Structures are given as C-alpha cells and as structure tokens.
Short mmCIF file of N, CA and C in Angstrom, two decimals:
data_model
loop_
_atom_site.label_atom_id
_atom_site.label_comp_id
_atom_site.label_asym_id
_atom_site.label_seq_id
_atom_site.Cartn_x
_atom_site.Cartn_y
_atom_site.Cartn_z
N MET A 253 -3.33 -14.86 9.07
CA MET A 253 -2.61 -14.77 8.65
C MET A 253 -3.44 -14.93 7.06
N LYS A 254 -4.32 -15.33 6.74
CA LYS A 254 -4.94 -15.55 5.47
C LYS A 254 -5.56 -14.01 5.10
N ARG A 255 -6.17 -12.78 6.16
CA ARG A 255 -6.53 -12.08 6.11
C ARG A 255 -5.43 -11.01 5.39
N ARG A 256 -4.23 -11.02 6.26
CA ARG A 256 -3.04 -10.45 5.42
C ARG A 256 -3.08 -10.73 4.07
N ALA A 257 -2.91 -12.05 4.08
CA ALA A 257 -2.64 -11.81 2.44
C ALA A 257 -3.44 -11.49 1.43
N VAL A 258 -5.28 -11.35 1.76
CA VAL A 258 -6.04 -11.34 0.79
C VAL A 258 -6.09 -9.28 0.94
N ILE A 259 -5.99 -9.24 1.75
CA ILE A 259 -5.85 -7.70 2.01
C ILE A 259 -4.74 -6.80 0.97
N THR A 260 -3.48 -7.81 1.16
CA THR A 260 -2.68 -7.69 0.16
C THR A 260 -2.77 -7.77 -1.16
N LEU A 261 -3.35 -8.78 -1.60
CA LEU A 261 -3.73 -9.34 -2.81
C LEU A 261 -4.58 -8.13 -3.22
N LEU A 262 -5.56 -7.98 -2.48
CA LEU A 262 -6.56 -6.72 -2.91
C LEU A 262 -5.44 -5.14 -3.45
N GLY A 263 -4.53 -4.75 -2.44
CA GLY A 263 -3.69 -3.89 -2.88
C GLY A 263 -3.28 -3.82 -3.62
N ALA A 264 -2.77 -4.78 -3.91
CA ALA A 264 -1.83 -5.17 -5.50
C ALA A 264 -2.52 -5.24 -6.26
N SER A 265 -4.31 -5.54 -6.68
CA SER A 265 -4.93 -5.54 -7.37
C SER A 265 -5.09 -3.86 -7.50
N ALA A 266 -5.62 -3.10 -6.84
CA ALA A 266 -5.58 -1.93 -6.98
C ALA A 266 -4.34 -0.45 -7.04
N ILE A 267 -3.39 -1.12 -7.57
CA ILE A 267 -1.91 -0.88 -7.72
C ILE A 267 -1.95 -1.03 -9.41
N ALA A 268 -2.84 -1.35 -9.86
CA ALA A 268 -3.34 -1.80 -11.66
C ALA A 268 -3.92 -0.17 -12.05
N VAL A 269 -4.51 0.18 -11.56
CA VAL A 269 -5.09 1.83 -12.11
C VAL A 269 -4.25 2.42 -12.31
N PRO A 270 -2.98 2.88 -11.27
CA PRO A 270 -2.57 4.19 -11.35
C PRO A 270 -1.61 3.48 -12.45
N LEU A 271 -1.23 2.40 -12.85
CA LEU A 271 0.30 1.89 -13.54
C LEU A 271 -0.33 2.15 -14.71
N GLN A 272 -1.58 1.47 -14.94
CA GLN A 272 -2.42 1.04 -16.69
C GLN A 272 -2.39 2.71 -16.61
N SER A 273 -2.27 3.83 -16.40
CA SER A 273 -2.93 5.19 -16.66
C SER A 273 -1.42 5.61 -16.89
N ARG A 274 -0.73 5.40 -16.43
CA ARG A 274 1.17 5.69 -16.77
C ARG A 274 1.39 4.96 -17.79
N THR A 275 1.07 4.25 -18.39
CA THR A 275 1.70 2.88 -19.19
C THR A 275 2.37 3.55 -20.30
N GLN A 276 2.20 4.51 -21.25
CA GLN A 276 2.46 5.35 -22.37
C GLN A 276 3.76 5.96 -21.77
N GLN A 277 3.89 6.50 -20.13
CA GLN A 277 4.91 7.41 -19.91
C GLN A 277 6.07 6.56 -19.86
N LYS A 278 6.29 5.57 -19.71
CA LYS A 278 7.36 4.49 -19.45
C LYS A 278 7.63 3.35 -20.14
N ALA A 279 8.62 2.85 -20.47
CA ALA A 279 8.07 0.99 -21.14
C ALA A 279 8.24 -0.12 -19.73
N MET A 280 9.21 0.30 -18.78
CA MET A 280 8.72 -0.90 -17.47
C MET A 280 8.57 -0.05 -16.52
N GLN A 281 7.18 0.22 -15.76
CA GLN A 281 6.54 0.55 -14.87
C GLN A 281 7.75 0.30 -13.25
N VAL A 282 7.55 1.08 -12.26
CA VAL A 282 8.10 0.67 -11.39
C VAL A 282 7.38 1.27 -10.16
N ILE A 283 6.85 0.48 -9.16
CA ILE A 283 6.31 0.52 -8.00
C ILE A 283 7.29 0.90 -6.83
N GLY A 284 7.10 1.68 -6.16
CA GLY A 284 7.54 2.27 -4.87
C GLY A 284 6.84 1.60 -3.76
N TYR A 285 7.47 0.80 -2.80
CA TYR A 285 6.90 0.22 -1.87
C TYR A 285 7.98 0.52 -0.24
N LEU A 286 6.94 0.40 0.17
CA LEU A 286 7.42 1.58 1.36
C LEU A 286 6.76 0.68 2.81
N GLY A 287 8.08 0.11 3.36
CA GLY A 287 7.16 -0.97 5.13
C GLY A 287 8.20 -0.20 6.11
N VAL A 288 7.56 -0.41 7.03
CA VAL A 288 7.73 0.32 8.46
C VAL A 288 8.81 -1.09 8.81
N GLY A 289 8.39 -2.21 8.84
CA GLY A 289 9.61 -3.07 9.13
C GLY A 289 10.82 -3.03 8.18
N SER A 290 11.56 -4.56 8.52
CA SER A 290 12.18 -5.07 7.70
C SER A 290 11.78 -6.29 6.29
N PRO A 291 12.62 -6.34 5.24
CA PRO A 291 12.44 -7.29 4.05
C PRO A 291 11.11 -8.82 4.82
N ASN A 292 10.70 -9.10 4.53
CA ASN A 292 10.06 -10.31 4.60
C ASN A 292 9.12 -11.05 4.16
N ALA A 293 9.08 -12.15 3.85
CA ALA A 293 8.13 -13.10 2.99
C ALA A 293 6.56 -12.71 3.18
N ARG A 294 5.98 -12.19 4.08
CA ARG A 294 4.91 -12.22 5.02
C ARG A 294 3.59 -11.88 3.75
N TYR A 295 4.01 -10.76 3.43
CA TYR A 295 3.28 -9.80 2.14
C TYR A 295 3.34 -10.16 0.42
N SER A 296 4.87 -10.86 0.42
CA SER A 296 4.73 -10.99 -1.03
C SER A 296 4.62 -11.78 -2.08
N PRO A 297 3.92 -12.55 -1.23
CA PRO A 297 3.71 -13.65 -2.18
C PRO A 297 2.34 -12.90 -2.47
N ALA A 298 1.47 -13.08 -1.78
CA ALA A 298 -0.19 -12.67 -2.23
C ALA A 298 0.08 -11.24 -3.39
N PHE A 299 1.46 -10.50 -2.76
CA PHE A 299 1.40 -8.70 -3.54
C PHE A 299 1.68 -9.15 -5.01
N HIS A 300 2.83 -9.86 -5.00
CA HIS A 300 2.96 -10.34 -6.32
C HIS A 300 2.05 -11.25 -7.02
N GLN A 301 1.37 -11.98 -6.64
CA GLN A 301 0.16 -12.77 -6.84
C GLN A 301 -0.81 -11.84 -7.98
N GLY A 302 -1.50 -10.39 -6.76
CA GLY A 302 -1.99 -9.49 -7.41
C GLY A 302 -1.61 -9.13 -8.52
N LEU A 303 -0.61 -8.75 -9.05
CA LEU A 303 0.19 -7.87 -9.52
C LEU A 303 -0.08 -8.98 -11.28
N SER A 304 0.57 -9.94 -10.44
CA SER A 304 0.69 -11.02 -11.54
C SER A 304 -0.71 -11.24 -13.06
N GLU A 305 -2.06 -11.14 -11.49
CA GLU A 305 -3.11 -11.44 -11.86
C GLU A 305 -3.39 -10.24 -12.94
N THR A 306 -3.46 -9.05 -12.54
CA THR A 306 -3.41 -7.51 -13.40
C THR A 306 -2.30 -7.41 -14.53
N GLY A 307 -1.40 -8.61 -14.46
CA GLY A 307 -0.21 -8.55 -15.97
C GLY A 307 0.78 -8.05 -15.63
N TYR A 308 1.17 -7.81 -14.63
CA TYR A 308 2.48 -7.46 -13.87
C TYR A 308 3.22 -8.41 -13.08
N VAL A 309 4.37 -8.29 -14.38
CA VAL A 309 5.08 -9.49 -13.59
C VAL A 309 6.76 -9.02 -12.88
N GLU A 310 7.07 -9.05 -11.85
CA GLU A 310 8.63 -8.16 -11.36
C GLU A 310 9.34 -8.61 -12.41
N GLY A 311 10.49 -7.81 -13.16
CA GLY A 311 11.18 -7.81 -14.06
C GLY A 311 11.20 -8.12 -15.29
N GLN A 312 10.01 -8.14 -15.48
CA GLN A 312 9.12 -8.15 -16.86
C GLN A 312 9.01 -7.32 -17.57
N ASN A 313 7.32 -6.41 -16.83
CA ASN A 313 7.23 -5.16 -17.40
C ASN A 313 6.67 -4.31 -16.24
N VAL A 314 7.50 -4.69 -14.81
CA VAL A 314 7.26 -3.74 -13.36
C VAL A 314 8.69 -4.18 -12.74
N ALA A 315 9.07 -3.00 -12.32
CA ALA A 315 10.29 -3.16 -11.46
C ALA A 315 9.58 -2.76 -10.02
N ILE A 316 10.25 -2.99 -9.16
CA ILE A 316 9.71 -3.07 -7.37
C ILE A 316 10.82 -2.55 -7.19
N GLU A 317 10.93 -1.06 -6.47
CA GLU A 317 11.85 -0.30 -5.85
C GLU A 317 10.99 -0.39 -4.26
N TYR A 318 11.60 -1.63 -3.31
CA TYR A 318 11.59 -1.63 -1.79
C TYR A 318 11.97 -0.67 -0.95
N ARG A 319 11.74 -0.30 0.09
CA ARG A 319 12.49 0.58 0.87
C ARG A 319 11.70 0.25 2.34
N TRP A 320 12.51 0.05 3.34
CA TRP A 320 12.17 -0.57 4.19
C TRP A 320 12.99 0.16 5.63
N ALA A 321 11.92 1.00 6.88
CA ALA A 321 12.28 1.83 7.76
C ALA A 321 12.73 0.89 9.01
N GLU A 322 12.86 -0.48 9.26
CA GLU A 322 13.79 -1.39 9.87
C GLU A 322 12.84 -0.80 10.97
N ASP A 323 11.17 -0.64 11.60
CA ASP A 323 11.41 -0.11 12.42
C ASP A 323 11.75 1.51 13.00
N ARG A 324 12.59 1.98 12.17
CA ARG A 324 12.66 3.32 13.00
C ARG A 324 11.90 3.80 11.97
N TYR A 325 11.04 4.59 12.69
CA TYR A 325 9.91 6.02 11.98
C TYR A 325 10.51 6.75 10.99
N ASP A 326 11.36 7.82 12.38
CA ASP A 326 12.36 8.76 12.00
C ASP A 326 13.02 8.54 10.34
N ARG A 327 12.81 7.69 9.86
CA ARG A 327 13.47 7.34 8.48
C ARG A 327 12.70 6.99 7.04
N LEU A 328 10.95 7.32 7.87
CA LEU A 328 9.93 7.19 6.60
C LEU A 328 10.33 8.58 5.81
N PRO A 329 10.19 9.49 6.21
CA PRO A 329 10.15 10.78 5.35
C PRO A 329 11.13 10.73 4.40
N ALA A 330 12.66 9.96 4.70
CA ALA A 330 13.30 10.32 3.65
C ALA A 330 13.34 9.33 2.76
N LEU A 331 12.90 8.13 3.20
CA LEU A 331 12.62 6.98 2.00
C LEU A 331 11.09 7.41 1.35
N ALA A 332 10.21 8.05 2.06
CA ALA A 332 9.18 8.32 1.36
C ALA A 332 9.41 9.14 -0.32
N ALA A 333 10.81 10.33 0.42
CA ALA A 333 11.05 11.03 -0.61
C ALA A 333 12.03 10.81 -1.28
N ASP A 334 13.12 9.76 -1.28
CA ASP A 334 13.61 8.56 -1.94
C ASP A 334 12.64 8.23 -3.28
N LEU A 335 11.58 7.44 -2.85
CA LEU A 335 10.99 7.23 -3.84
C LEU A 335 10.31 7.80 -4.93
N VAL A 336 9.66 9.09 -4.42
CA VAL A 336 8.93 10.10 -5.31
C VAL A 336 10.38 10.74 -6.07
N GLY A 337 11.81 10.52 -5.80
CA GLY A 337 13.22 11.21 -6.77
C GLY A 337 12.50 10.72 -7.56
N ARG A 338 12.70 8.82 -7.21
CA ARG A 338 13.08 7.89 -8.40
C ARG A 338 12.01 8.10 -9.48
N ASN A 339 11.04 8.68 -8.87
CA ASN A 339 9.62 8.99 -9.84
C ASN A 339 9.20 7.57 -10.42
N VAL A 340 8.56 6.56 -9.23
CA VAL A 340 7.88 5.48 -9.35
C VAL A 340 6.40 6.12 -9.56
N GLY A 341 5.40 4.90 -10.14
CA GLY A 341 4.41 5.14 -11.18
C GLY A 341 3.52 5.24 -9.86
N VAL A 342 3.58 4.93 -8.73
CA VAL A 342 2.60 4.04 -7.72
C VAL A 342 3.71 3.89 -6.17
N ILE A 343 2.95 4.27 -5.31
CA ILE A 343 3.56 4.04 -3.85
C ILE A 343 2.57 3.01 -3.46
N VAL A 344 3.03 1.95 -2.50
CA VAL A 344 2.16 1.24 -2.03
C VAL A 344 3.04 1.41 -0.45
N THR A 345 2.33 1.26 0.74
CA THR A 345 2.90 1.55 1.75
C THR A 345 1.92 0.13 2.54
N THR A 346 2.69 -0.01 3.88
CA THR A 346 2.37 -0.78 4.38
C THR A 346 2.48 -1.06 6.17
N GLY A 347 2.48 -1.60 7.06
CA GLY A 347 2.60 -0.75 8.70
C GLY A 347 2.09 0.22 9.37
N GLY A 348 0.49 0.80 8.76
CA GLY A 348 -0.04 1.59 9.19
C GLY A 348 0.05 2.86 8.58
N PRO A 349 -0.63 3.40 9.40
CA PRO A 349 -0.34 4.63 9.21
C PRO A 349 0.50 5.89 8.54
N LEU A 350 1.69 5.84 8.86
CA LEU A 350 2.78 6.26 9.09
C LEU A 350 3.59 6.17 7.86
N PRO A 351 4.11 5.12 7.42
CA PRO A 351 4.24 5.72 6.24
C PRO A 351 3.27 6.37 5.18
N ALA A 352 2.36 5.68 5.07
CA ALA A 352 1.34 6.57 4.40
C ALA A 352 1.15 7.89 4.66
N LEU A 353 1.47 8.27 5.65
CA LEU A 353 1.74 9.82 5.94
C LEU A 353 2.83 10.28 5.25
N ALA A 354 4.14 9.67 5.65
CA ALA A 354 5.13 9.95 5.06
C ALA A 354 5.15 10.35 3.54
N ALA A 355 4.61 9.04 2.73
CA ALA A 355 4.67 8.96 1.30
C ALA A 355 3.67 10.58 0.74
N LYS A 356 2.15 11.10 1.80
CA LYS A 356 1.42 11.94 1.85
C LYS A 356 1.99 13.07 2.06
N SER A 357 3.14 13.09 2.57
CA SER A 357 3.82 13.82 2.77
C SER A 357 4.95 14.41 1.48
N ALA A 358 5.35 13.73 1.35
CA ALA A 358 6.49 13.97 0.53
C ALA A 358 5.85 13.81 -1.44
N THR A 359 4.94 13.78 -1.74
CA THR A 359 3.73 13.77 -3.19
C THR A 359 2.75 14.36 -3.25
N SER A 360 2.43 15.03 -3.37
CA SER A 360 0.49 15.71 -3.99
C SER A 360 -0.04 14.41 -5.12
N THR A 361 1.22 14.11 -6.11
CA THR A 361 0.80 13.79 -7.37
C THR A 361 1.09 11.99 -7.54
N THR A 362 1.94 11.27 -7.30
CA THR A 362 1.73 10.15 -7.17
C THR A 362 0.89 9.31 -6.51
N PRO A 363 0.16 8.82 -7.70
CA PRO A 363 -0.73 8.03 -6.37
C PRO A 363 -0.18 6.96 -5.13
N ILE A 364 -1.04 6.75 -4.00
CA ILE A 364 -0.28 6.38 -3.26
C ILE A 364 -1.88 5.15 -2.62
N VAL A 365 -1.54 4.00 -2.28
CA VAL A 365 -1.98 2.95 -1.86
C VAL A 365 -1.65 2.36 -0.66
N PHE A 366 -2.65 2.38 0.12
CA PHE A 366 -2.40 1.85 1.67
C PHE A 366 -2.94 1.18 2.06
N ILE A 367 -2.59 0.26 3.38
CA ILE A 367 -3.11 -0.85 3.77
C ILE A 367 -2.87 -0.40 5.09
N VAL A 368 -3.82 -0.10 6.28
CA VAL A 368 -4.06 0.38 7.35
C VAL A 368 -4.91 -0.73 8.24
N GLY A 369 -4.97 -0.66 9.65
CA GLY A 369 -6.01 -1.52 10.22
C GLY A 369 -7.40 -0.53 11.39
N GLY A 370 -6.81 0.74 10.95
CA GLY A 370 -7.48 1.76 11.66
C GLY A 370 -8.65 2.17 10.77
N ASP A 371 -8.71 3.87 11.23
CA ASP A 371 -9.49 4.55 10.36
C ASP A 371 -8.82 5.52 9.25
N PRO A 372 -8.74 5.38 8.22
CA PRO A 372 -7.47 6.70 7.52
C PRO A 372 -8.27 7.96 7.73
N VAL A 373 -9.70 8.09 8.02
CA VAL A 373 -10.07 9.38 8.27
C VAL A 373 -9.17 9.94 8.91
N ALA A 374 -9.60 10.04 10.44
CA ALA A 374 -8.97 9.87 11.70
C ALA A 374 -7.19 9.64 11.67
N ALA A 375 -6.92 9.23 10.82
CA ALA A 375 -5.23 9.49 10.73
C ALA A 375 -5.04 10.42 10.24
N GLY A 376 -5.57 11.13 9.15
CA GLY A 376 -5.34 11.95 8.38
C GLY A 376 -4.78 11.84 6.89
N LEU A 377 -5.32 10.30 6.41
CA LEU A 377 -4.76 10.40 5.29
C LEU A 377 -5.79 10.03 4.14
N VAL A 378 -6.92 10.25 4.56
CA VAL A 378 -7.77 10.80 3.41
C VAL A 378 -9.19 11.72 2.88
N ALA A 379 -9.36 12.18 3.00
CA ALA A 379 -10.63 13.62 3.63
C ALA A 379 -12.02 12.46 3.83
N SER A 380 -12.70 11.63 3.60
CA SER A 380 -13.93 10.61 4.10
C SER A 380 -13.77 9.45 3.09
N MET A 381 -13.98 8.13 3.58
CA MET A 381 -14.46 7.34 3.00
C MET A 381 -14.98 7.49 1.53
N ALA A 382 -15.97 8.17 1.68
CA ALA A 382 -17.04 8.38 0.63
C ALA A 382 -16.03 8.80 -0.78
N ARG A 383 -15.53 10.00 -0.05
CA ARG A 383 -14.61 10.59 -1.10
C ARG A 383 -13.16 10.88 -0.41
N PRO A 384 -12.35 10.06 -0.71
CA PRO A 384 -11.01 10.46 -0.22
C PRO A 384 -10.63 11.64 -0.49
N GLY A 385 -10.16 11.80 -2.03
CA GLY A 385 -9.56 13.25 -2.82
C GLY A 385 -8.09 12.78 -2.57
N GLY A 386 -7.07 13.52 -2.95
CA GLY A 386 -6.18 13.60 -2.58
C GLY A 386 -5.61 12.56 -3.97
N ASN A 387 -4.64 12.01 -3.18
CA ASN A 387 -3.88 11.19 -4.45
C ASN A 387 -3.81 9.66 -3.53
N LEU A 388 -4.57 9.73 -2.55
CA LEU A 388 -4.36 8.42 -1.84
C LEU A 388 -5.70 7.70 -1.82
N THR A 389 -5.48 6.01 -1.65
CA THR A 389 -6.71 5.01 -1.71
C THR A 389 -5.87 4.07 -0.58
N GLY A 390 -6.98 3.22 -0.20
CA GLY A 390 -6.65 2.24 -0.04
C GLY A 390 -7.58 1.27 0.95
N PHE A 391 -6.98 0.57 1.93
CA PHE A 391 -8.06 -0.43 2.45
C PHE A 391 -7.58 -0.55 4.13
N THR A 392 -8.97 -0.69 5.08
CA THR A 392 -8.47 -0.51 6.62
C THR A 392 -9.37 -1.63 6.65
N ILE A 393 -9.19 -2.27 7.78
CA ILE A 393 -9.78 -3.04 8.99
C ILE A 393 -10.21 -2.16 9.60
N GLN A 394 -11.43 -2.24 9.72
CA GLN A 394 -11.64 -1.18 10.98
C GLN A 394 -12.40 -2.34 11.62
N ILE A 395 -11.48 -2.77 12.85
CA ILE A 395 -12.09 -3.41 13.85
C ILE A 395 -13.21 -3.16 14.76
N ASN A 396 -12.89 -1.70 15.12
CA ASN A 396 -13.72 -1.26 15.90
C ASN A 396 -15.11 -1.30 15.51
N GLU A 397 -15.59 -1.19 14.17
CA GLU A 397 -16.72 -0.70 13.12
C GLU A 397 -17.33 -2.25 13.26
N LEU A 398 -16.39 -3.52 13.35
CA LEU A 398 -16.86 -4.87 12.91
C LEU A 398 -17.51 -5.72 14.27
N MET A 399 -16.94 -4.64 15.44
CA MET A 399 -16.76 -5.97 16.70
C MET A 399 -18.74 -5.78 16.92
N PRO A 400 -19.22 -5.08 17.10
CA PRO A 400 -20.66 -5.51 17.42
C PRO A 400 -21.41 -5.90 16.62
N LYS A 401 -21.16 -6.01 15.31
CA LYS A 401 -21.94 -7.33 14.59
C LYS A 401 -20.99 -8.47 15.01
N ARG A 402 -19.77 -8.64 15.20
CA ARG A 402 -19.21 -10.20 15.16
C ARG A 402 -19.99 -10.33 16.51
N LEU A 403 -20.56 -9.99 17.55
CA LEU A 403 -20.93 -10.04 18.74
C LEU A 403 -22.60 -10.50 18.83
N GLU A 404 -22.88 -9.83 17.68
CA GLU A 404 -24.01 -10.25 17.60
C GLU A 404 -24.47 -11.20 17.24
N LEU A 405 -23.54 -11.43 16.18
CA LEU A 405 -23.48 -13.11 15.36
C LEU A 405 -22.78 -14.15 16.54
N LEU A 406 -22.36 -13.92 17.35
CA LEU A 406 -22.28 -15.19 18.28
C LEU A 406 -23.34 -15.29 19.19
N THR A 407 -24.35 -14.30 19.02
CA THR A 407 -25.38 -14.37 20.07
C THR A 407 -26.57 -14.90 19.66
#
C-alpha cells in the first residue's frame, strides 16, 4: 500500500510542471483525472499531498475533474474525450496503460501523466524510456526488470 502512495505522490509532483507552464492562461488550473475503477480513497490522499507540496490545493487554485470508467474499459475513450473537451491543463491516468492510451488517442497536445505497472514502451505509450516524446510522461513499476536484482539480494 505504501508503494502506491509513493508512486501517486510522485505522479502528483510531476503534474506541477505542465500546470506551471499554463499558469498565465487560466485563473484556476484544471486537472483531468481518468481512472479505470470507481471513486475510492486509495490514491486520493497521496495525490492531494503531492499537489499541495507543489503549491496546489483543490478548490483554491486548482480544480480536478474526475472521470471513472467503473471497470468498463469501453467507456475510457469517451471519458478521455470529455476531459479534452473541457480543456483541462493536464490529464492524470491510473489503472494501467488503457486509460493512458485512451487519453493519448484523444489528444496530442494536452500533457498526460500516467502510472502503469508494466513497460510503457511495449504498451505504446512512449517511444522510449530515455526519450518518451509526445505529450506523455509517467511512472512505471517494471517488476520483471527488478526481479533478478531482488533474487540476488536474497542470496
């Protein structure tokens, strides 16, 4: 559970850069949040903590538009398009590569921050780890690459 909180906190911190670059465009910044599941408190505390550590407080100087697919993956493209249509400053995706891919298909200009558990290159999210390109950036937990190191530490 702590690992998810740390990852979410890092993701919230990464959002600050795209928001700061658009500061002069809007009085109240708007973050689009696209999740696979349903509203829950699992990510919320760390996400909000990360935002507050970079000077953003929901309702004061940032608004968050939440969209939840409620485990209906076919809803992701429409939800992503809705966030793009609302002209959000950045889209944050959670729940694997599918929400990030839906957001990527919906816009090539709005910054997208993703959190995935696999390889974002293999998933088609970014061109490479060193040079992601496009409008996507994010965090990954590449368990396959870490497993040999973990086994080495155990022996």
